[in-house]
mmCIF file of C-alpha atoms in Angstrom:
data_model
loop_
_atom_site.group_PDB
_atom_site.id
_atom_site.type_symbol
_atom_site.label_atom_id
_atom_site.label_comp_id
_atom_site.label_asym_id
_atom_site.label_seq_id
_atom_site.Cartn_x
_atom_site.Cartn_y
_atom_site.Cartn_z
ATOM 1 C CA UNK E 11 27.361 2.313 -142.938
ATOM 2 C CA UNK E 12 27.853 5.789 -141.503
ATOM 3 C CA UNK E 13 31.146 4.615 -139.701
ATOM 4 C CA UNK E 14 32.465 3.172 -143.083
ATOM 5 C CA UNK E 15 31.890 6.379 -144.694
ATOM 6 C CA UNK E 16 33.661 8.331 -141.915
ATOM 7 C CA UNK E 17 36.677 5.817 -142.265
ATOM 8 C CA UNK E 18 36.664 6.513 -146.021
ATOM 9 C CA UNK E 19 36.566 10.226 -145.382
ATOM 10 C CA UNK E 20 39.640 10.315 -143.157
ATOM 11 C CA UNK E 21 41.859 7.816 -144.736
ATOM 12 C CA UNK E 22 41.256 8.134 -148.497
ATOM 13 C CA UNK E 23 42.506 10.506 -151.070
ATOM 14 C CA UNK E 24 40.462 13.447 -152.265
ATOM 15 C CA UNK E 25 39.334 11.676 -155.399
ATOM 16 C CA UNK E 26 37.775 8.872 -153.371
ATOM 17 C CA UNK E 27 36.082 11.424 -151.167
ATOM 18 C CA UNK E 28 34.275 12.677 -154.174
ATOM 19 C CA UNK E 29 33.275 9.146 -155.157
ATOM 20 C CA UNK E 30 31.982 8.409 -151.721
ATOM 21 C CA UNK E 31 29.932 11.569 -151.878
ATOM 22 C CA UNK E 32 28.386 10.189 -155.024
ATOM 23 C CA UNK E 33 27.624 6.845 -153.506
ATOM 24 C CA UNK E 34 26.068 8.517 -150.266
ATOM 25 C CA UNK E 35 24.570 11.793 -151.439
ATOM 26 C CA UNK E 36 22.541 12.207 -148.123
ATOM 27 C CA UNK E 37 25.352 11.585 -145.503
ATOM 28 C CA UNK E 38 26.094 13.996 -142.765
ATOM 29 C CA UNK E 39 29.578 14.425 -144.140
ATOM 30 C CA UNK E 40 28.187 16.036 -147.213
ATOM 31 C CA UNK E 41 26.670 18.649 -144.941
ATOM 32 C CA UNK E 42 30.042 19.056 -143.243
ATOM 33 C CA UNK E 43 31.552 19.708 -146.647
ATOM 34 C CA UNK E 44 29.221 22.434 -147.544
ATOM 35 C CA UNK E 45 29.694 24.019 -144.192
ATOM 36 C CA UNK E 46 33.409 24.211 -145.014
ATOM 37 C CA UNK E 47 32.590 25.868 -148.376
ATOM 38 C CA UNK E 48 30.245 28.301 -146.571
ATOM 39 C CA UNK E 49 32.893 29.379 -144.069
ATOM 40 C CA UNK E 50 35.315 29.905 -147.045
ATOM 41 C CA UNK E 51 32.732 32.134 -148.537
ATOM 42 C CA UNK E 52 32.312 33.991 -145.340
ATOM 43 C CA UNK E 53 36.044 34.759 -145.383
ATOM 44 C CA UNK E 54 35.698 36.055 -148.990
ATOM 45 C CA UNK E 55 32.742 38.231 -147.878
ATOM 46 C CA UNK E 56 34.929 39.661 -144.980
ATOM 47 C CA UNK E 57 37.556 40.784 -147.443
ATOM 48 C CA UNK E 58 34.967 42.254 -149.813
ATOM 49 C CA UNK E 59 33.494 44.167 -146.780
ATOM 50 C CA UNK E 60 36.988 45.540 -145.907
ATOM 51 C CA UNK E 61 37.471 46.718 -149.525
ATOM 52 C CA UNK E 62 34.107 48.517 -149.561
ATOM 53 C CA UNK E 63 35.139 50.415 -146.412
ATOM 54 C CA UNK E 64 38.355 51.566 -147.996
ATOM 55 C CA UNK E 65 36.784 52.808 -151.253
ATOM 56 C CA UNK E 66 35.385 56.488 -151.596
ATOM 57 C CA UNK E 67 31.827 56.857 -150.742
ATOM 58 C CA UNK E 68 29.321 56.231 -153.380
ATOM 59 C CA UNK E 69 27.039 59.040 -152.327
ATOM 60 C CA UNK E 70 29.519 61.675 -153.994
ATOM 61 C CA UNK E 71 29.277 59.659 -157.299
ATOM 62 C CA UNK E 72 25.510 59.235 -157.035
ATOM 63 C CA UNK E 73 24.963 62.931 -156.480
ATOM 64 C CA UNK E 74 27.183 63.967 -159.422
ATOM 65 C CA UNK E 75 25.260 61.377 -161.630
ATOM 66 C CA UNK E 76 21.901 62.868 -160.442
ATOM 67 C CA UNK E 77 23.055 66.359 -161.240
ATOM 68 C CA UNK E 78 24.162 65.410 -164.727
ATOM 69 C CA UNK E 79 20.766 63.684 -165.424
ATOM 70 C CA UNK E 80 18.921 66.648 -164.095
ATOM 71 C CA UNK E 81 20.844 69.016 -166.410
ATOM 72 C CA UNK E 82 20.076 66.650 -169.388
ATOM 73 C CA UNK E 83 16.410 66.672 -168.485
ATOM 74 C CA UNK E 84 16.320 70.320 -168.199
ATOM 75 C CA UNK E 85 17.829 71.000 -171.646
ATOM 76 C CA UNK E 86 15.809 68.187 -173.232
ATOM 77 C CA UNK E 87 18.632 66.673 -175.101
ATOM 78 C CA UNK E 88 22.355 65.801 -174.641
ATOM 79 C CA UNK E 89 25.045 68.365 -175.163
ATOM 80 C CA UNK E 90 26.547 69.058 -178.516
ATOM 81 C CA UNK E 91 29.209 71.452 -179.499
ATOM 82 C CA UNK E 92 27.962 74.706 -181.071
ATOM 83 C CA UNK E 93 29.463 74.162 -184.375
ATOM 84 C CA UNK E 94 27.647 70.877 -185.116
ATOM 85 C CA UNK E 95 24.531 71.409 -187.237
ATOM 86 C CA UNK E 96 21.864 68.915 -188.279
ATOM 87 C CA UNK E 97 20.662 68.697 -191.977
ATOM 88 C CA UNK E 98 17.555 66.695 -192.513
ATOM 89 C CA UNK E 99 16.826 67.674 -196.155
ATOM 90 C CA UNK E 100 18.606 68.464 -199.326
ATOM 91 C CA UNK E 101 17.770 72.203 -198.886
ATOM 92 C CA UNK E 102 19.460 72.209 -195.299
ATOM 93 C CA UNK E 103 22.495 70.317 -196.734
ATOM 94 C CA UNK E 104 22.915 72.720 -199.645
ATOM 95 C CA UNK E 105 22.630 75.692 -197.350
ATOM 96 C CA UNK E 106 25.398 74.349 -195.025
ATOM 97 C CA UNK E 107 27.713 73.626 -197.865
ATOM 98 C CA UNK E 108 27.016 77.147 -199.357
ATOM 99 C CA UNK E 109 27.788 78.609 -195.790
ATOM 100 C CA UNK E 110 31.051 77.043 -195.662
ATOM 101 C CA UNK E 111 32.041 78.357 -199.182
ATOM 102 C CA UNK E 112 30.945 81.972 -198.452
ATOM 103 C CA UNK E 113 32.680 81.925 -194.879
ATOM 104 C CA UNK E 114 35.720 80.058 -196.427
ATOM 105 C CA UNK E 115 35.351 77.269 -193.776
ATOM 106 C CA UNK E 116 35.828 73.532 -194.048
ATOM 107 C CA UNK E 117 32.647 71.471 -193.780
ATOM 108 C CA UNK E 118 32.774 68.009 -192.234
ATOM 109 C CA UNK E 119 29.636 65.848 -192.748
ATOM 110 C CA UNK E 120 28.720 62.658 -190.880
ATOM 111 C CA UNK E 121 25.901 60.539 -192.335
ATOM 112 C CA UNK E 122 24.369 58.260 -189.716
ATOM 113 C CA UNK E 123 21.174 56.320 -188.701
ATOM 114 C CA UNK E 124 19.615 56.472 -185.165
ATOM 115 C CA UNK E 125 19.294 52.671 -185.148
ATOM 116 C CA UNK E 126 22.941 52.073 -186.157
ATOM 117 C CA UNK E 127 25.128 51.074 -183.275
ATOM 118 C CA UNK E 128 28.324 51.845 -184.980
ATOM 119 C CA UNK E 129 27.003 55.380 -185.636
ATOM 120 C CA UNK E 130 26.027 55.744 -182.001
ATOM 121 C CA UNK E 131 29.526 54.674 -180.983
ATOM 122 C CA UNK E 132 31.260 57.068 -183.289
ATOM 123 C CA UNK E 133 29.166 60.184 -182.146
ATOM 124 C CA UNK E 134 31.347 60.972 -178.969
ATOM 125 C CA UNK E 135 34.559 60.936 -181.179
ATOM 126 C CA UNK E 136 32.857 63.111 -183.826
ATOM 127 C CA UNK E 137 31.707 65.627 -181.211
ATOM 128 C CA UNK E 138 35.181 65.560 -179.619
ATOM 129 C CA UNK E 139 36.785 66.510 -182.962
ATOM 130 C CA UNK E 140 34.052 69.135 -183.409
ATOM 131 C CA UNK E 141 34.759 70.734 -179.928
ATOM 132 C CA UNK E 142 38.444 70.934 -180.711
ATOM 133 C CA UNK E 143 37.920 72.585 -184.089
ATOM 134 C CA UNK E 144 35.519 75.501 -183.599
ATOM 135 C CA UNK E 145 36.502 77.149 -187.011
ATOM 136 C CA UNK E 146 35.052 74.095 -188.897
ATOM 137 C CA UNK E 147 31.394 73.526 -189.586
ATOM 138 C CA UNK E 148 30.290 69.972 -188.556
ATOM 139 C CA UNK E 149 27.170 68.510 -190.040
ATOM 140 C CA UNK E 150 25.098 65.526 -189.037
ATOM 141 C CA UNK E 151 22.769 64.067 -191.668
ATOM 142 C CA UNK E 152 20.406 61.358 -190.252
ATOM 143 C CA UNK E 153 18.728 58.742 -192.475
ATOM 144 C CA UNK E 154 15.067 59.325 -192.321
ATOM 145 C CA UNK E 155 12.170 58.289 -194.421
ATOM 146 C CA UNK E 156 12.031 61.649 -196.046
ATOM 147 C CA UNK E 157 15.699 62.148 -197.099
ATOM 148 C CA UNK E 158 16.622 58.730 -198.525
ATOM 149 C CA UNK E 159 17.267 60.422 -201.849
ATOM 150 C CA UNK E 160 19.587 62.803 -200.397
ATOM 151 C CA UNK E 161 22.008 59.831 -199.201
ATOM 152 C CA UNK E 162 21.498 57.995 -202.616
ATOM 153 C CA UNK E 163 22.238 61.206 -204.572
ATOM 154 C CA UNK E 164 25.421 61.894 -202.623
ATOM 155 C CA UNK E 165 26.680 58.322 -203.049
ATOM 156 C CA UNK E 166 26.360 57.276 -199.439
ATOM 157 C CA UNK E 167 26.414 53.549 -199.686
ATOM 158 C CA UNK E 168 26.223 52.720 -195.889
ATOM 159 C CA UNK E 169 26.449 54.363 -192.625
ATOM 160 C CA UNK E 170 28.460 55.780 -190.784
ATOM 161 C CA UNK E 171 29.789 57.717 -193.795
ATOM 162 C CA UNK E 172 31.722 60.928 -193.973
ATOM 163 C CA UNK E 173 32.389 63.690 -196.449
ATOM 164 C CA UNK E 174 34.837 66.582 -196.090
ATOM 165 C CA UNK E 175 34.209 69.706 -198.281
ATOM 166 C CA UNK E 176 36.881 72.385 -198.739
ATOM 167 C CA UNK E 177 35.813 75.842 -199.795
ATOM 168 C CA UNK E 178 38.124 76.035 -202.765
ATOM 169 C CA UNK E 179 38.306 72.359 -203.909
ATOM 170 C CA UNK E 180 34.849 71.071 -202.980
ATOM 171 C CA UNK E 181 34.519 67.428 -202.084
ATOM 172 C CA UNK E 182 37.969 66.127 -200.992
ATOM 173 C CA UNK E 183 37.045 63.086 -198.835
ATOM 174 C CA UNK E 184 34.312 60.509 -198.992
ATOM 175 C CA UNK E 185 34.419 57.120 -197.215
ATOM 176 C CA UNK E 186 32.837 54.893 -194.646
ATOM 177 C CA UNK E 187 34.212 55.577 -191.234
ATOM 178 C CA UNK E 188 34.882 53.344 -188.251
ATOM 179 C CA UNK E 189 36.141 53.496 -184.670
ATOM 180 C CA UNK E 190 39.275 51.685 -185.751
ATOM 181 C CA UNK E 191 40.188 54.031 -188.603
ATOM 182 C CA UNK E 192 38.713 57.178 -186.928
ATOM 183 C CA UNK E 193 42.154 58.575 -186.142
ATOM 184 C CA UNK E 194 42.947 58.697 -189.887
ATOM 185 C CA UNK E 195 39.780 60.647 -190.393
ATOM 186 C CA UNK E 196 40.783 63.032 -187.600
ATOM 187 C CA UNK E 197 44.156 63.500 -189.246
ATOM 188 C CA UNK E 198 42.281 64.390 -192.603
ATOM 189 C CA UNK E 199 40.280 67.003 -190.751
ATOM 190 C CA UNK E 200 43.472 68.386 -189.138
ATOM 191 C CA UNK E 201 45.276 68.432 -192.506
ATOM 192 C CA UNK E 202 42.490 70.294 -194.515
ATOM 193 C CA UNK E 203 41.554 72.737 -191.753
ATOM 194 C CA UNK E 204 44.964 74.112 -191.361
#
């Protein structure tokens, strides 16, 4: 039986080889087949090893990441631009809007929730705009159990949501924001801040 299988192995097409493996799953040629696969994988492994040797050392990257994590741990929270404030109550919100009017500054408000993934994804973009516009006041208003009335009273239907307040005109923009349309929002901030 073993010799018949060997003859089928050497003389038949690849499709019959597969069929013969199905008929004789415990044959020695099956072991030979897997050995061929292993040697192929060893060749792949060698090329991966050579790629690893040519890449820059990971230690530099690890040490930079460790320094960043330590800085965050020391400050207790992640970095935010200095012109970003947080308003958790109606009083805080009214004070920030009044500050914008008295200082004749544009006020950009972002309504968000900590559990909202879209809001979390927009935060870096919001911070980037805030850091590029130091003359504008940026406000984060989180959804909490105590300030639900604030969101409802201002007409915030869902999060993430944004308002733009001009000192002379008052509320000039209110709309749901998204990553796809964030460039339009950025242009509006640029337009009203100049």
